[in-house]
Amino acid sequence: MSVDVRAAGAVLWRRAGAGVEVAVVHRPRYDDWSLPKGKVDPGETIAATAVREIAEETGFRAVLGRYVAQTRYEVPAKNNGRLLRKSVDYFSGEAVAGAFEPNEEVDELRWLDPVAAEQLLTRPADVRVLREFCALPPAPTTVLLVRHAKAGKREDWTGDDDLRPLSEAGQRQAAALRDLLPLFGPDRVFSAPRLRCVQTVGGIADALGVEVRHEPLLSEEGYWPDPLLGIRRLLAIAADGGTPLISSQGGVIPDLVSALADRDGLELPAARDGVVPSKKGSLWVLSFSQGDDGPVLVGADYYPSPLPAPVPSAG
């Protein structure tokens, strides 16, 4: 069904001993207990909405992880009472700083273990979202895998193709990524050694105060002589933990994501007829848990440029 109202939020969590606690908020306007969420502002991505609404309702700054679920339901319009179709997209969001203070939208927040939180939630749809969150480890390693932004046509460039820069459209895509990617908390930056790849993520590296590390095995020329080496390199980066950001090419990303998903038995709904998408300026958010033999892919969410709602994996 088409949607009249879009909103976004998160299962906001924090570490508690060997487990986690999740935040459940009370909204006096509805006298209910729910997960924090709110409406998408014009021109805003759902990821930006989720982080903004969490801050406004709970006072906490969240770092997003995997996409969790979407709920859809009908709400009455304010003016005429007709029913509007509403969707809410939920992420996993780790609380990294902040403190709660009562406000107009939320007068109470409780940090609870997931079982207690489920019992307190008012709506079954929120319970389903919480269960989806609990189905996977809450704090896997997140790898942000970006295809470089637009750089014009190869046949129109007379110089060394390694030095082909971003076009004006590509610069706009890179700017959109500079707004989006920090919401997921990248802490180091890697890139295939192509100018267009480096330029796509260079602004984020500058903001973090880190260098862009070149990864020849994740370029088209470096990957295809032995794809297994490229896959092992990405897994080694994931094994170091944190949230690495990697900029690569369209000739690498589909095979790399497909190979990892096949290896670890993960379905990719974003794939159509067996084709894994990788538009210029697009993003894969890859979630890895730690297995006995190294990182295991447990989630893969695709954000096609210009970054609408992701197509989540069936983790």
Short mmCIF file of C-alpha atoms in Angstrom, two decimals:
data_model
loop_
_atom_site.label_atom_id
_atom_site.label_comp_id
_atom_site.label_asym_id
_atom_site.label_seq_id
_atom_site.Cartn_x
_atom_site.Cartn_y
_atom_site.Cartn_z
CA MET A 1 0.00 0.00 0.00
CA SER A 2 1.15 3.56 -0.58
CA VAL A 3 2.09 5.67 2.42
CA ASP A 4 0.75 9.09 3.46
CA VAL A 5 2.92 9.60 6.54
CA ARG A 6 6.47 8.36 7.07
CA ALA A 7 8.22 8.06 10.40
CA ALA A 8 11.36 6.46 11.78
CA GLY A 9 12.79 5.42 15.11
CA ALA A 10 14.98 2.83 16.77
CA VAL A 11 15.30 0.16 19.33
CA LEU A 12 17.58 2.27 21.53
CA TRP A 13 19.89 0.04 23.57
CA ARG A 14 22.86 0.16 25.90
CA ARG A 15 25.14 -2.44 27.43
CA ALA A 16 24.19 -3.80 30.85
CA GLY A 17 26.62 -6.35 32.24
CA ALA A 18 26.71 -9.33 29.89
CA GLY A 19 23.47 -8.27 28.22
CA VAL A 20 21.66 -5.17 27.04
CA GLU A 21 18.87 -2.87 28.13
CA VAL A 22 16.45 -1.18 25.74
CA ALA A 23 14.67 2.14 26.17
CA VAL A 24 10.87 2.25 26.38
CA VAL A 25 9.20 5.67 26.50
CA HIS A 26 5.87 6.85 27.87
CA ARG A 27 3.96 9.37 25.74
CA PRO A 28 1.43 11.29 27.83
CA ARG A 29 -0.53 12.38 24.75
CA TYR A 30 -1.46 8.76 24.04
CA ASP A 31 -0.85 7.32 27.52
CA ASP A 32 1.14 4.48 25.98
CA TRP A 33 4.58 2.87 26.21
CA SER A 34 6.40 2.67 22.92
CA LEU A 35 9.73 2.66 21.14
CA PRO A 36 11.05 6.17 20.35
CA LYS A 37 10.08 7.40 16.88
CA GLY A 38 8.79 10.43 14.97
CA LYS A 39 7.79 11.83 11.59
CA VAL A 40 10.22 12.35 8.73
CA ASP A 41 10.87 16.01 7.94
CA PRO A 42 10.87 17.15 4.28
CA GLY A 43 14.14 16.21 2.58
CA GLU A 44 15.27 14.07 5.51
CA THR A 45 16.46 10.46 5.26
CA ILE A 46 14.87 7.93 7.58
CA ALA A 47 18.25 7.39 9.24
CA ALA A 48 18.51 11.09 10.03
CA THR A 49 14.94 11.07 11.31
CA ALA A 50 15.66 8.16 13.63
CA VAL A 51 18.71 9.83 15.18
CA ARG A 52 16.97 13.22 15.49
CA GLU A 53 13.81 11.81 17.05
CA ILE A 54 15.77 9.70 19.52
CA ALA A 55 17.63 12.81 20.64
CA GLU A 56 14.44 14.86 20.91
CA GLU A 57 12.43 12.24 22.79
CA THR A 58 15.10 10.63 24.97
CA GLY A 59 18.02 13.06 25.17
CA PHE A 60 20.45 10.39 23.96
CA ARG A 61 22.74 10.46 20.95
CA ALA A 62 22.43 7.19 19.06
CA VAL A 63 24.73 5.45 16.63
CA LEU A 64 22.72 3.41 14.17
CA GLY A 65 23.38 -0.18 13.27
CA ARG A 66 21.33 -2.58 11.22
CA TYR A 67 17.85 -1.90 9.93
CA VAL A 68 15.37 -3.84 12.08
CA ALA A 69 11.81 -3.66 10.71
CA GLN A 70 8.98 -1.57 9.33
CA THR A 71 5.47 -1.27 10.73
CA ARG A 72 2.43 0.02 8.81
CA TYR A 73 -0.92 1.11 10.16
CA GLU A 74 -3.64 3.71 9.73
CA VAL A 75 -4.06 6.92 11.74
CA PRO A 76 -6.83 9.54 11.61
CA ALA A 77 -6.03 12.85 9.92
CA LYS A 78 -6.17 15.90 12.19
CA ASN A 79 -8.52 18.00 10.06
CA ASN A 80 -11.10 15.70 8.52
CA GLY A 81 -10.74 12.45 10.40
CA ARG A 82 -10.05 10.36 7.30
CA LEU A 83 -7.58 7.54 7.72
CA LEU A 84 -3.97 8.09 6.67
CA ARG A 85 -1.57 5.27 5.92
CA LYS A 86 1.55 5.51 8.05
CA SER A 87 4.85 3.60 7.98
CA VAL A 88 7.57 3.57 10.65
CA ASP A 89 11.08 2.30 9.91
CA TYR A 90 13.14 1.09 12.88
CA PHE A 91 16.90 0.72 13.28
CA SER A 92 19.11 -0.67 15.99
CA GLY A 93 20.51 2.37 17.80
CA GLU A 94 23.18 2.28 20.49
CA ALA A 95 23.00 5.06 23.08
CA VAL A 96 26.49 6.53 23.25
CA ALA A 97 25.93 9.79 25.16
CA GLY A 98 23.23 11.88 26.79
CA ALA A 99 20.64 11.79 29.55
CA PHE A 100 16.86 11.80 29.67
CA GLU A 101 14.81 14.80 30.75
CA PRO A 102 11.00 14.87 30.60
CA ASN A 103 9.67 16.83 27.64
CA GLU A 104 6.41 17.56 25.82
CA GLU A 105 6.43 14.27 23.93
CA VAL A 106 7.86 11.90 26.54
CA ASP A 107 7.43 12.21 30.29
CA GLU A 108 9.14 8.97 31.35
CA LEU A 109 11.85 6.65 30.01
CA ARG A 110 12.70 3.22 31.37
CA TRP A 111 15.77 1.13 30.62
CA LEU A 112 14.69 -2.50 30.76
CA ASP A 113 15.92 -5.91 29.74
CA PRO A 114 14.17 -7.03 26.52
CA VAL A 115 11.74 -9.38 28.29
CA ALA A 116 10.55 -6.68 30.67
CA ALA A 117 10.42 -4.15 27.84
CA GLU A 118 8.21 -6.45 25.78
CA GLN A 119 5.79 -6.78 28.66
CA LEU A 120 5.56 -3.01 29.07
CA LEU A 121 5.07 -2.06 25.41
CA THR A 122 1.48 -1.12 24.59
CA ARG A 123 1.25 -2.10 20.91
CA PRO A 124 1.83 -5.55 19.41
CA ALA A 125 3.62 -3.94 16.45
CA ASP A 126 6.31 -2.57 18.81
CA VAL A 127 6.66 -6.02 20.36
CA ARG A 128 7.28 -7.49 16.90
CA VAL A 129 9.98 -4.88 16.23
CA LEU A 130 11.65 -5.65 19.56
CA ARG A 131 11.64 -9.36 18.80
CA GLU A 132 13.23 -8.70 15.41
CA PHE A 133 15.92 -6.71 17.20
CA CYS A 134 16.52 -9.54 19.68
CA ALA A 135 16.80 -12.13 16.90
CA LEU A 136 20.40 -11.03 16.22
CA PRO A 137 23.26 -9.93 18.45
CA PRO A 138 22.66 -6.27 19.32
CA ALA A 139 26.24 -5.14 18.81
CA PRO A 140 27.72 -6.78 15.73
CA THR A 141 30.55 -5.18 13.80
CA THR A 142 29.15 -2.89 11.11
CA VAL A 143 30.98 -2.48 7.80
CA LEU A 144 29.81 0.44 5.65
CA LEU A 145 30.47 -0.52 2.02
CA VAL A 146 29.99 2.35 -0.44
CA ARG A 147 30.19 2.41 -4.22
CA HIS A 148 31.95 5.53 -5.42
CA ALA A 149 29.74 8.39 -6.57
CA LYS A 150 29.27 9.41 -10.20
CA ALA A 151 32.40 10.31 -12.13
CA GLY A 152 31.14 10.80 -15.67
CA LYS A 153 31.58 8.35 -18.52
CA ARG A 154 34.86 6.51 -18.86
CA GLU A 155 34.94 7.06 -22.63
CA ASP A 156 34.73 10.84 -22.12
CA TRP A 157 37.85 10.91 -19.92
CA THR A 158 41.13 11.13 -21.81
CA GLY A 159 43.51 10.81 -18.86
CA ASP A 160 44.54 7.95 -16.59
CA ASP A 161 41.30 6.28 -15.48
CA ASP A 162 42.66 5.97 -11.95
CA LEU A 163 42.54 9.77 -11.81
CA ARG A 164 39.00 10.25 -13.15
CA PRO A 165 37.34 12.59 -10.59
CA LEU A 166 33.78 12.90 -9.37
CA SER A 167 31.38 14.80 -11.59
CA GLU A 168 29.12 17.56 -10.26
CA ALA A 169 26.40 14.93 -9.75
CA GLY A 170 28.93 12.74 -7.96
CA GLN A 171 29.93 15.59 -5.68
CA ARG A 172 26.27 15.98 -4.70
CA GLN A 173 26.07 12.25 -3.98
CA ALA A 174 29.24 12.44 -1.89
CA ALA A 175 27.74 15.34 0.06
CA ALA A 176 24.63 13.26 0.76
CA LEU A 177 26.84 10.43 2.00
CA ARG A 178 28.69 12.86 4.28
CA ASP A 179 25.35 13.58 5.92
CA LEU A 180 24.25 9.95 6.13
CA LEU A 181 27.32 7.90 6.99
CA PRO A 182 28.24 9.62 10.30
CA LEU A 183 24.88 8.46 11.67
CA PHE A 184 26.34 4.93 11.63
CA GLY A 185 29.51 5.97 13.49
CA PRO A 186 32.40 5.12 11.13
CA ASP A 187 35.75 5.19 12.90
CA ARG A 188 38.22 4.49 10.07
CA VAL A 189 38.14 4.79 6.28
CA PHE A 190 39.40 2.53 3.49
CA SER A 191 39.20 2.95 -0.27
CA ALA A 192 40.11 1.31 -3.52
CA PRO A 193 43.05 3.34 -4.91
CA ARG A 194 40.98 5.28 -7.44
CA LEU A 195 40.55 9.05 -7.16
CA ARG A 196 36.75 8.82 -7.49
CA CYS A 197 36.61 6.23 -4.70
CA VAL A 198 38.80 8.31 -2.40
CA GLN A 199 36.89 11.51 -3.15
CA THR A 200 33.60 9.83 -2.24
CA VAL A 201 34.72 9.23 1.36
CA GLY A 202 37.49 11.80 1.74
CA GLY A 203 35.27 14.36 3.47
CA ILE A 204 34.28 11.84 6.12
CA ALA A 205 37.91 10.90 6.73
CA ASP A 206 38.74 14.60 7.14
CA ALA A 207 35.92 15.02 9.66
CA LEU A 208 37.18 12.02 11.62
CA GLY A 209 40.79 13.23 11.45
CA VAL A 210 41.99 9.97 9.87
CA GLU A 211 43.72 9.05 6.61
CA VAL A 212 42.03 7.12 3.81
CA ARG A 213 43.85 3.79 3.64
CA HIS A 214 44.20 2.35 0.14
CA GLU A 215 42.96 -1.21 -0.38
CA PRO A 216 44.13 -2.54 -3.80
CA LEU A 217 42.38 -5.89 -3.24
CA LEU A 218 39.03 -4.07 -3.16
CA SER A 219 39.53 -2.40 -6.56
CA GLU A 220 38.30 -4.09 -9.73
CA GLU A 221 41.85 -4.76 -10.95
CA GLY A 222 42.96 -6.10 -7.57
CA TYR A 223 39.86 -8.12 -6.79
CA TRP A 224 39.20 -10.21 -9.87
CA PRO A 225 42.54 -12.07 -10.27
CA ASP A 226 41.66 -13.83 -6.97
CA PRO A 227 38.30 -12.78 -5.41
CA LEU A 228 38.97 -14.92 -2.35
CA LEU A 229 41.81 -12.61 -1.37
CA GLY A 230 39.48 -9.59 -1.55
CA ILE A 231 36.86 -11.36 0.56
CA ARG A 232 39.47 -12.31 3.13
CA ARG A 233 40.69 -8.71 3.24
CA LEU A 234 37.21 -7.36 3.96
CA LEU A 235 36.73 -10.01 6.66
CA ALA A 236 40.06 -9.04 8.21
CA ILE A 237 38.91 -5.42 8.35
CA ALA A 238 35.63 -6.54 9.94
CA ALA A 239 37.52 -8.72 12.45
CA ASP A 240 39.30 -5.64 13.79
CA GLY A 241 35.92 -4.43 15.11
CA GLY A 242 34.59 -0.91 15.21
CA THR A 243 32.77 0.53 12.19
CA PRO A 244 35.00 0.65 9.11
CA LEU A 245 33.90 2.56 6.01
CA ILE A 246 35.05 1.12 2.66
CA SER A 247 34.72 2.80 -0.74
CA SER A 248 34.88 0.39 -3.67
CA GLN A 249 33.67 -0.14 -7.24
CA GLY A 250 30.63 -1.52 -9.03
CA GLY A 251 32.66 -4.38 -10.45
CA VAL A 252 33.52 -5.60 -6.95
CA ILE A 253 30.66 -4.92 -4.56
CA PRO A 254 27.94 -7.20 -6.02
CA ASP A 255 30.23 -10.23 -6.13
CA LEU A 256 31.68 -9.49 -2.70
CA VAL A 257 28.29 -9.12 -1.00
CA SER A 258 26.84 -12.13 -2.84
CA ALA A 259 29.79 -14.35 -1.93
CA LEU A 260 29.57 -13.42 1.76
CA ALA A 261 25.79 -13.95 1.82
CA ASP A 262 26.11 -17.35 0.11
CA ARG A 263 28.89 -18.38 2.47
CA ASP A 264 26.90 -17.49 5.59
CA GLY A 265 23.41 -18.47 4.38
CA LEU A 266 21.96 -14.96 4.37
CA GLU A 267 19.10 -14.06 2.03
CA LEU A 268 19.37 -10.75 0.18
CA PRO A 269 15.89 -9.41 -0.67
CA ALA A 270 17.55 -6.42 -2.36
CA ALA A 271 18.81 -8.78 -5.06
CA ARG A 272 16.53 -9.17 -8.07
CA ASP A 273 16.82 -12.28 -10.26
CA GLY A 274 20.10 -13.05 -8.58
CA VAL A 275 21.57 -9.59 -9.28
CA VAL A 276 22.97 -7.77 -6.24
CA PRO A 277 22.48 -4.01 -6.71
CA SER A 278 25.23 -1.44 -6.39
CA LYS A 279 24.25 1.95 -7.81
CA LYS A 280 26.80 4.75 -7.80
CA GLY A 281 26.71 6.52 -4.46
CA SER A 282 24.85 3.62 -2.84
CA LEU A 283 25.54 2.01 0.52
CA TRP A 284 25.53 -1.52 1.92
CA VAL A 285 25.40 -1.74 5.72
CA LEU A 286 26.92 -5.15 6.48
CA SER A 287 26.49 -6.54 10.01
CA PHE A 288 28.89 -9.23 11.24
CA SER A 289 28.81 -11.30 14.39
CA GLN A 290 31.91 -13.07 15.66
CA GLY A 291 31.91 -16.79 14.88
CA ASP A 292 34.39 -19.50 15.83
CA ASP A 293 36.25 -19.01 12.55
CA GLY A 294 35.92 -15.23 12.27
CA PRO A 295 33.23 -12.73 11.26
CA VAL A 296 29.87 -14.09 10.06
CA LEU A 297 27.53 -11.95 7.94
CA VAL A 298 24.18 -11.71 9.78
CA GLY A 299 22.62 -8.64 8.14
CA ALA A 300 22.93 -6.72 4.88
CA ASP A 301 20.86 -3.57 4.25
CA TYR A 302 21.01 -1.74 0.92
CA TYR A 303 20.48 2.00 0.52
CA PRO A 304 20.28 2.96 -3.16
CA SER A 305 21.31 6.51 -4.01
CA PRO A 306 19.79 9.05 -3.29
CA LEU A 307 19.35 7.09 -0.08
CA PRO A 308 15.65 6.28 0.46
CA ALA A 309 14.47 3.58 2.84
CA PRO A 310 16.84 0.58 2.85
CA VAL A 311 16.01 -2.88 1.52
CA PRO A 312 16.85 -5.03 4.56
CA SER A 313 18.29 -8.52 4.57
CA ALA A 314 16.34 -11.50 5.86
CA GLY A 315 18.76 -12.04 8.71
#
